[in-house]
Short mmCIF file of C-alpha atoms in Angstrom, two decimals:
data_model
loop_
_atom_site.label_atom_id
_atom_site.label_comp_id
_atom_site.label_asym_id
_atom_site.label_seq_id
_atom_site.Cartn_x
_atom_site.Cartn_y
_atom_site.Cartn_z
CA MET A 27 1.91 12.93 -29.58
CA THR A 28 -0.55 10.53 -27.93
CA ALA A 29 -0.99 9.77 -24.22
CA THR A 30 0.34 6.28 -24.89
CA GLU A 31 3.50 7.70 -26.46
CA LEU A 32 3.96 9.88 -23.40
CA GLY A 33 3.85 6.77 -21.19
CA LEU A 34 0.63 7.72 -19.39
CA PRO A 35 -1.71 4.94 -18.22
CA ALA A 36 -4.76 4.26 -20.30
CA LEU A 37 -7.79 5.95 -18.81
CA ARG A 38 -11.40 4.92 -18.80
CA THR A 39 -14.35 7.09 -17.92
CA ALA A 40 -18.01 6.22 -17.46
CA THR A 41 -18.99 3.34 -19.72
CA THR A 42 -22.08 1.41 -20.63
CA ARG A 43 -22.54 -1.36 -18.14
CA ASP A 44 -21.30 -4.78 -19.24
CA PRO A 45 -24.46 -6.91 -19.47
CA ALA A 46 -22.52 -9.82 -17.95
CA ARG A 47 -21.96 -7.89 -14.72
CA PRO A 48 -24.48 -9.03 -12.10
CA ALA A 49 -26.89 -6.64 -10.41
CA ASP A 50 -24.75 -6.55 -7.28
CA ALA A 51 -24.14 -3.28 -5.44
CA ARG A 52 -20.71 -4.44 -4.32
CA LEU A 53 -17.40 -4.26 -6.17
CA VAL A 54 -17.47 -7.72 -7.70
CA ASP A 55 -15.28 -9.01 -10.50
CA SER A 56 -15.77 -11.73 -13.09
CA PHE A 57 -13.71 -14.20 -11.03
CA GLY A 58 -15.99 -14.05 -7.99
CA ARG A 59 -13.86 -11.75 -5.84
CA VAL A 60 -15.39 -8.87 -3.91
CA ALA A 61 -13.35 -5.75 -3.12
CA THR A 62 -13.99 -4.56 0.44
CA ASP A 63 -10.56 -3.00 1.14
CA LEU A 64 -9.90 0.46 -0.32
CA ARG A 65 -6.29 1.67 -0.54
CA ILE A 66 -6.22 5.48 -0.81
CA SER A 67 -3.11 7.34 -1.96
CA LEU A 68 -3.21 10.83 -0.46
CA THR A 69 -0.14 12.21 -2.24
CA ASP A 70 2.68 11.07 -4.51
CA ARG A 71 5.19 13.10 -2.49
CA CYS A 72 7.66 11.54 -0.09
CA ASN A 73 10.40 12.84 2.20
CA LEU A 74 12.61 9.77 1.72
CA ARG A 75 14.31 8.54 -1.45
CA CYS A 76 14.42 4.76 -1.04
CA HIS A 77 16.51 2.97 -3.67
CA TYR A 78 13.74 0.54 -4.63
CA CYS A 79 11.15 3.29 -5.06
CA MET A 80 12.58 6.40 -6.67
CA PRO A 81 15.81 8.04 -7.87
CA ALA A 82 17.98 10.19 -5.61
CA GLU A 83 16.74 13.41 -7.19
CA GLY A 84 13.12 12.46 -6.57
CA LEU A 85 10.33 12.68 -9.14
CA ASP A 86 8.24 15.35 -10.79
CA TRP A 87 5.44 15.67 -8.24
CA MET A 88 1.83 15.87 -9.27
CA PRO A 89 0.56 19.46 -9.60
CA ARG A 90 -1.69 20.37 -6.66
CA GLU A 91 -4.66 21.13 -8.91
CA GLU A 92 -4.62 17.55 -10.21
CA GLN A 93 -4.85 16.12 -6.71
CA LEU A 94 -8.27 15.40 -5.24
CA THR A 95 -9.44 18.04 -2.80
CA ASP A 96 -10.46 16.99 0.70
CA ASP A 97 -14.14 17.30 -0.23
CA GLU A 98 -13.67 15.25 -3.39
CA LEU A 99 -11.77 12.57 -1.53
CA ILE A 100 -14.37 12.27 1.22
CA ARG A 101 -17.13 12.11 -1.37
CA LEU A 102 -15.46 9.13 -3.05
CA VAL A 103 -14.76 7.43 0.29
CA THR A 104 -18.40 7.94 1.26
CA ILE A 105 -19.59 6.36 -1.99
CA ALA A 106 -17.23 3.43 -1.42
CA VAL A 107 -18.41 2.77 2.14
CA ARG A 108 -22.09 3.66 1.80
CA ASP A 109 -22.83 2.29 -1.67
CA LEU A 110 -20.15 -0.22 -2.62
CA GLY A 111 -19.61 -2.31 0.51
CA VAL A 112 -16.09 -1.15 1.36
CA GLU A 113 -15.26 -2.08 4.96
CA GLU A 114 -11.59 -1.15 5.30
CA LEU A 115 -9.72 2.04 4.41
CA ARG A 116 -5.94 2.28 4.28
CA PHE A 117 -4.41 5.71 3.74
CA THR A 118 -1.08 5.61 1.92
CA GLY A 119 1.16 7.85 -0.16
CA GLY A 120 3.81 8.60 -1.22
CA GLU A 121 3.98 9.58 2.42
CA PRO A 122 0.50 10.24 3.85
CA LEU A 123 1.82 12.37 6.72
CA LEU A 124 2.70 14.99 4.09
CA ARG A 125 -0.99 15.48 3.27
CA ARG A 126 -2.30 18.56 5.02
CA GLY A 127 -5.38 17.91 7.09
CA LEU A 128 -4.75 14.16 7.34
CA GLU A 129 -6.37 13.97 10.76
CA ASP A 130 -9.49 15.69 9.42
CA LEU A 131 -9.72 13.20 6.55
CA VAL A 132 -9.42 10.33 9.00
CA ALA A 133 -12.06 11.79 11.31
CA ALA A 134 -14.50 12.32 8.43
CA SER A 135 -13.96 8.73 7.31
CA ALA A 136 -14.41 7.40 10.84
CA ALA A 137 -17.77 9.20 11.06
CA LEU A 138 -19.23 7.20 8.16
CA GLU A 139 -21.86 4.54 8.68
CA PRO A 140 -21.10 1.71 8.80
CA ARG A 141 -17.86 2.78 10.43
CA PRO A 142 -14.91 1.43 8.36
CA ASP A 143 -11.72 0.01 9.81
CA ILE A 144 -9.02 2.64 9.22
CA SER A 145 -5.29 2.07 8.90
CA LEU A 146 -2.25 4.00 7.72
CA THR A 147 0.99 3.08 5.98
CA THR A 148 3.80 5.55 6.69
CA ASN A 149 7.58 5.84 6.64
CA GLY A 150 7.39 7.06 10.24
CA VAL A 151 9.14 10.39 9.71
CA GLY A 152 7.09 12.92 11.68
CA LEU A 153 4.91 10.24 13.26
CA ALA A 154 6.14 10.83 16.82
CA ARG A 155 4.41 14.20 17.14
CA ARG A 156 1.18 13.07 15.43
CA ALA A 157 0.53 9.53 16.66
CA GLU A 158 -1.85 10.57 19.45
CA ALA A 159 -3.83 12.89 17.17
CA LEU A 160 -4.14 10.19 14.53
CA ALA A 161 -5.39 7.70 17.09
CA ALA A 162 -7.90 10.24 18.40
CA ALA A 163 -9.09 10.95 14.84
CA GLY A 164 -9.90 7.30 14.25
CA VAL A 165 -6.84 5.41 12.97
CA ASN A 166 -7.10 1.85 14.28
CA ARG A 167 -3.64 0.60 13.35
CA LEU A 168 -0.67 1.43 11.20
CA ASN A 169 2.33 0.05 9.37
CA VAL A 170 5.74 1.69 9.39
CA SER A 171 8.40 1.01 6.76
CA LEU A 172 11.79 0.09 8.24
CA ASP A 173 14.35 -1.91 6.28
CA THR A 174 17.34 -1.90 8.63
CA LEU A 175 18.38 -1.43 12.25
CA ARG A 176 21.67 0.23 11.30
CA PRO A 177 21.57 4.02 11.00
CA ASP A 178 24.29 4.02 8.34
CA ARG A 179 22.39 1.54 6.20
CA PHE A 180 19.17 3.45 6.74
CA ALA A 181 20.83 6.56 5.35
CA THR A 182 22.13 4.57 2.37
CA ILE A 183 18.79 2.93 1.55
CA THR A 184 16.60 6.01 2.07
CA ARG A 185 19.22 8.65 1.21
CA ARG A 186 18.13 10.49 4.36
CA ASP A 187 19.44 10.46 7.96
CA ARG A 188 16.11 9.95 9.73
CA PHE A 189 16.55 6.59 11.47
CA SER A 190 16.03 7.94 15.00
CA ASP A 191 12.89 9.78 13.90
CA VAL A 192 11.37 6.57 12.55
CA LEU A 193 12.11 4.65 15.75
CA ALA A 194 10.59 7.45 17.82
CA GLY A 195 7.50 7.42 15.62
CA MET A 196 6.99 3.68 15.96
CA ARG A 197 7.25 3.85 19.73
CA ALA A 198 4.91 6.83 19.91
CA ALA A 199 2.35 4.95 17.83
CA ARG A 200 2.59 1.94 20.13
CA ASP A 201 2.19 4.16 23.19
CA ALA A 202 -0.84 5.84 21.58
CA GLY A 203 -2.58 2.48 21.38
CA LEU A 204 -2.11 1.84 17.67
CA SER A 205 -1.10 -1.74 18.33
CA PRO A 206 0.20 -3.93 17.04
CA VAL A 207 2.40 -1.53 15.10
CA LYS A 208 3.48 -3.47 12.03
CA ILE A 209 6.90 -3.06 10.47
CA ASN A 210 7.13 -3.38 6.68
CA THR A 211 10.59 -4.54 5.61
CA VAL A 212 12.04 -5.05 2.13
CA LEU A 213 15.28 -7.02 2.07
CA LEU A 214 17.69 -5.92 -0.64
CA ARG A 215 20.35 -8.33 -1.85
CA GLY A 216 23.81 -7.25 -0.81
CA MET A 217 22.50 -4.33 1.22
CA ASN A 218 20.42 -5.50 4.22
CA ASP A 219 19.69 -9.17 3.47
CA ASP A 220 21.71 -10.23 6.53
CA GLU A 221 19.31 -8.52 8.97
CA ALA A 222 16.24 -10.75 8.91
CA VAL A 223 16.99 -12.35 12.28
CA ASP A 224 18.01 -9.08 13.94
CA LEU A 225 14.86 -7.34 12.73
CA LEU A 226 12.64 -10.08 14.12
CA ARG A 227 14.45 -9.99 17.48
CA PHE A 228 13.92 -6.23 17.56
CA ALA A 229 10.20 -6.65 16.84
CA LEU A 230 9.88 -9.26 19.59
CA ASP A 231 11.63 -7.00 22.10
CA GLU A 232 9.59 -3.92 21.20
CA GLY A 233 6.18 -5.54 20.83
CA PHE A 234 5.90 -4.84 17.09
CA GLU A 235 4.80 -7.23 14.35
CA LEU A 236 7.30 -7.67 11.53
CA ARG A 237 6.27 -8.28 7.91
CA PHE A 238 8.78 -8.92 5.16
CA ILE A 239 7.74 -7.88 1.65
CA GLU A 240 9.31 -9.26 -1.50
CA GLN A 241 10.66 -6.43 -3.62
CA MET A 242 8.19 -5.77 -6.43
CA PRO A 243 8.60 -4.21 -9.90
CA LEU A 244 7.22 -0.82 -8.90
CA ASP A 245 10.32 1.37 -8.90
CA ALA A 246 10.31 4.61 -10.88
CA GLN A 247 13.57 3.65 -12.56
CA HIS A 248 12.14 0.35 -13.90
CA GLY A 249 15.35 -1.34 -12.79
CA TRP A 250 13.79 -4.29 -10.91
CA GLU A 251 15.34 -7.68 -11.63
CA ARG A 252 13.73 -10.85 -10.32
CA THR A 253 17.10 -12.50 -9.86
CA GLU A 254 18.12 -9.74 -7.45
CA MET A 255 15.00 -10.10 -5.27
CA VAL A 256 15.32 -11.74 -1.85
CA THR A 257 12.57 -14.37 -1.93
CA ALA A 258 10.12 -15.52 0.71
CA GLY A 259 11.87 -18.90 0.73
CA GLU A 260 15.20 -17.30 1.53
CA ILE A 261 13.67 -15.22 4.30
CA MET A 262 11.99 -18.26 5.86
CA ALA A 263 15.25 -20.22 5.72
CA ALA A 264 17.14 -17.45 7.52
CA LEU A 265 14.50 -17.04 10.24
CA SER A 266 14.11 -20.77 10.78
CA GLU A 267 17.76 -21.08 11.75
CA GLU A 268 17.10 -18.98 14.87
CA PHE A 269 13.37 -19.29 15.59
CA THR A 270 10.68 -21.94 15.68
CA LEU A 271 8.01 -20.86 13.23
CA THR A 272 4.60 -22.54 13.09
CA PRO A 273 1.82 -21.56 10.67
CA ASP A 274 -0.82 -19.20 12.02
CA PRO A 275 -3.87 -21.39 12.74
CA ALA A 276 -6.23 -18.53 11.85
CA HIS A 277 -7.69 -18.51 8.36
CA ARG A 278 -5.66 -16.17 6.16
CA GLY A 279 -8.60 -14.97 4.08
CA ALA A 280 -7.63 -12.10 1.80
CA ALA A 281 -4.72 -10.93 3.97
CA PRO A 282 -1.60 -10.33 1.87
CA ALA A 283 0.77 -11.75 4.49
CA GLU A 284 1.33 -15.38 5.31
CA ARG A 285 1.87 -15.42 9.07
CA TRP A 286 3.78 -17.65 11.44
CA VAL A 287 3.76 -17.89 15.25
CA VAL A 288 7.25 -17.21 16.59
CA ASP A 289 8.60 -19.54 19.30
CA GLY A 290 5.13 -20.50 20.48
CA GLY A 291 3.72 -16.98 20.45
CA PRO A 292 2.07 -14.69 20.97
CA THR A 293 4.18 -12.70 18.46
CA MET A 294 3.69 -13.32 14.75
CA VAL A 295 5.88 -12.70 11.74
CA GLY A 296 4.51 -12.30 8.23
CA ILE A 297 5.84 -12.55 4.70
CA ILE A 298 4.15 -10.92 1.73
CA ALA A 299 5.33 -13.03 -1.19
CA SER A 300 3.66 -11.07 -3.96
CA VAL A 301 6.09 -12.37 -6.59
CA THR A 302 6.93 -15.97 -5.71
CA ARG A 303 3.65 -16.95 -4.02
CA PRO A 304 1.03 -14.53 -5.39
CA PHE A 305 -2.34 -14.35 -3.66
CA CYS A 306 -4.30 -12.75 -6.47
CA GLY A 307 -7.07 -15.33 -6.24
CA ALA A 308 -8.14 -13.99 -2.85
CA CYS A 309 -7.52 -10.28 -3.48
CA ASP A 310 -10.16 -7.98 -1.99
CA ARG A 311 -8.53 -4.61 -2.78
CA THR A 312 -9.51 -1.62 -4.87
CA ARG A 313 -7.22 1.39 -5.19
CA LEU A 314 -7.71 5.13 -5.51
CA THR A 315 -4.82 7.36 -6.55
CA SER A 316 -4.38 10.89 -5.24
CA ASP A 317 -5.61 12.27 -8.57
CA GLY A 318 -8.83 10.24 -8.44
CA GLN A 319 -8.07 7.24 -10.63
CA VAL A 320 -9.43 3.82 -9.70
CA ARG A 321 -6.99 0.94 -10.15
CA SER A 322 -8.27 -2.62 -9.90
CA CYS A 323 -4.79 -3.97 -9.15
CA LEU A 324 -1.45 -2.68 -7.90
CA PHE A 325 0.01 -3.68 -11.28
CA ALA A 326 -2.90 -2.48 -13.43
CA ARG A 327 -2.10 -0.93 -16.80
CA THR A 328 -5.47 0.85 -17.02
CA GLU A 329 -7.26 3.30 -14.74
CA THR A 330 -10.79 4.66 -14.46
CA ASP A 331 -11.04 8.43 -14.06
CA LEU A 332 -13.40 9.30 -11.21
CA ARG A 333 -11.95 12.79 -10.81
CA ALA A 334 -13.31 13.76 -14.22
CA MET A 335 -16.71 12.49 -13.17
CA LEU A 336 -16.58 14.45 -9.90
CA ARG A 337 -15.61 17.66 -11.65
CA GLY A 338 -17.97 17.03 -14.55
CA GLY A 339 -21.13 16.91 -12.45
CA SER A 340 -21.75 13.16 -12.28
CA THR A 341 -24.06 11.88 -9.57
CA ASP A 342 -23.00 9.53 -6.79
CA THR A 343 -24.99 6.78 -8.50
CA GLU A 344 -23.11 7.29 -11.78
CA ILE A 345 -19.74 7.34 -10.02
CA ALA A 346 -20.55 4.19 -8.06
CA ASP A 347 -21.56 2.34 -11.21
CA SER A 348 -18.40 3.39 -13.04
CA TRP A 349 -16.38 2.09 -10.09
CA ARG A 350 -18.26 -1.22 -10.30
CA ASP A 351 -17.45 -1.43 -14.00
CA ALA A 352 -13.77 -0.83 -13.27
CA MET A 353 -13.64 -3.68 -10.78
CA TRP A 354 -15.70 -6.03 -12.95
CA GLY A 355 -12.89 -5.86 -15.51
CA LYS A 356 -10.17 -6.82 -13.01
CA LEU A 357 -7.74 -9.42 -14.39
CA ALA A 358 -7.22 -12.80 -12.75
CA GLY A 359 -3.72 -11.91 -11.56
CA HIS A 360 -0.85 -9.46 -11.86
CA GLY A 361 1.02 -11.59 -14.41
CA ILE A 362 4.56 -10.94 -13.17
CA ASP A 363 5.54 -14.42 -14.37
CA ASP A 364 4.02 -13.83 -17.80
CA PRO A 365 6.70 -13.26 -20.49
CA GLY A 366 4.70 -10.26 -21.68
CA PHE A 367 4.48 -8.60 -18.24
CA LEU A 368 4.89 -4.83 -18.32
CA GLN A 369 5.62 -2.81 -15.21
CA PRO A 370 3.00 -0.14 -14.44
CA ASP A 371 3.83 3.34 -15.67
CA ARG A 372 3.14 4.81 -12.25
CA PRO A 373 5.74 4.02 -9.59
CA MET A 374 4.76 2.83 -6.13
CA SER A 375 4.89 6.36 -4.71
CA ALA A 376 2.12 7.41 -7.10
CA ILE A 377 -0.03 4.31 -6.66
CA GLY A 378 -0.02 3.79 -2.90
CA GLY A 379 0.77 0.65 -0.89
#
């Protein structure tokens, strides 16, 4: 049986350089984009079971020996920052707080020159007792996933009764100086789609910045239906009934969220409309999975195996050039609207946000 028949993503290893790729040390692609933002999945494991991410029974977790070691991870991060022009690091999961030694990984990354901007995306469970240590290690800011303000709904969506822990974690992060703490919210039709206004009021009261994210086809069950997705247009319509929203005058650049000033400011609200208003043309992201695979896009169907190069004795120069090749082949967009679109084999928990 082949890897394709098993449903595994196609892998690429070191290749001969495409002669069309320019002699540029950065992570450039054939459409003129430059990747300066590295998203790093530290683990595929999670302590929640959100409906739009994985089944109630969870998934078969990656064996520990397949996961990058701390030394391997830092070596790749060093190559990215030192040799490839990466300026921002975002640690994700699964749930990154489940990675042992997270603070040490952050500190080692913060010690690099030039010093990268470091952020974290977390579900907030366990954050309350670690927020100060993460800030001291070098985390500049973080995002916390929170889809509802009702404990009963939280338990339904996540299949875990941890609502109070998440709130405590968000407040601890704010108090530790990791501001503005951003809330990532996915509205689910028929489940929490009536809470947009309440969530924004909560963010205003608490000093958080709310960002709505359109539900994307990244669930392990492959059950996503576009018709069931709450769109950016619907979210804007609901918010505009209660708040005055004016476009953020700052240039958006490669930021995934469109932002609006709420009631004259200073608080902002953002919407990441990956499906209905894709921003692929300005994408500046490259992705590294916890088992050392480079992905040029969240929805990529191919990966480049840097772990094999690490463990096979490749030099930093060889690894860097393979990474450049991977990004040079990045497609123009994710193609969700293409009739032939295929959802990635890896679910979101194994790719990283």
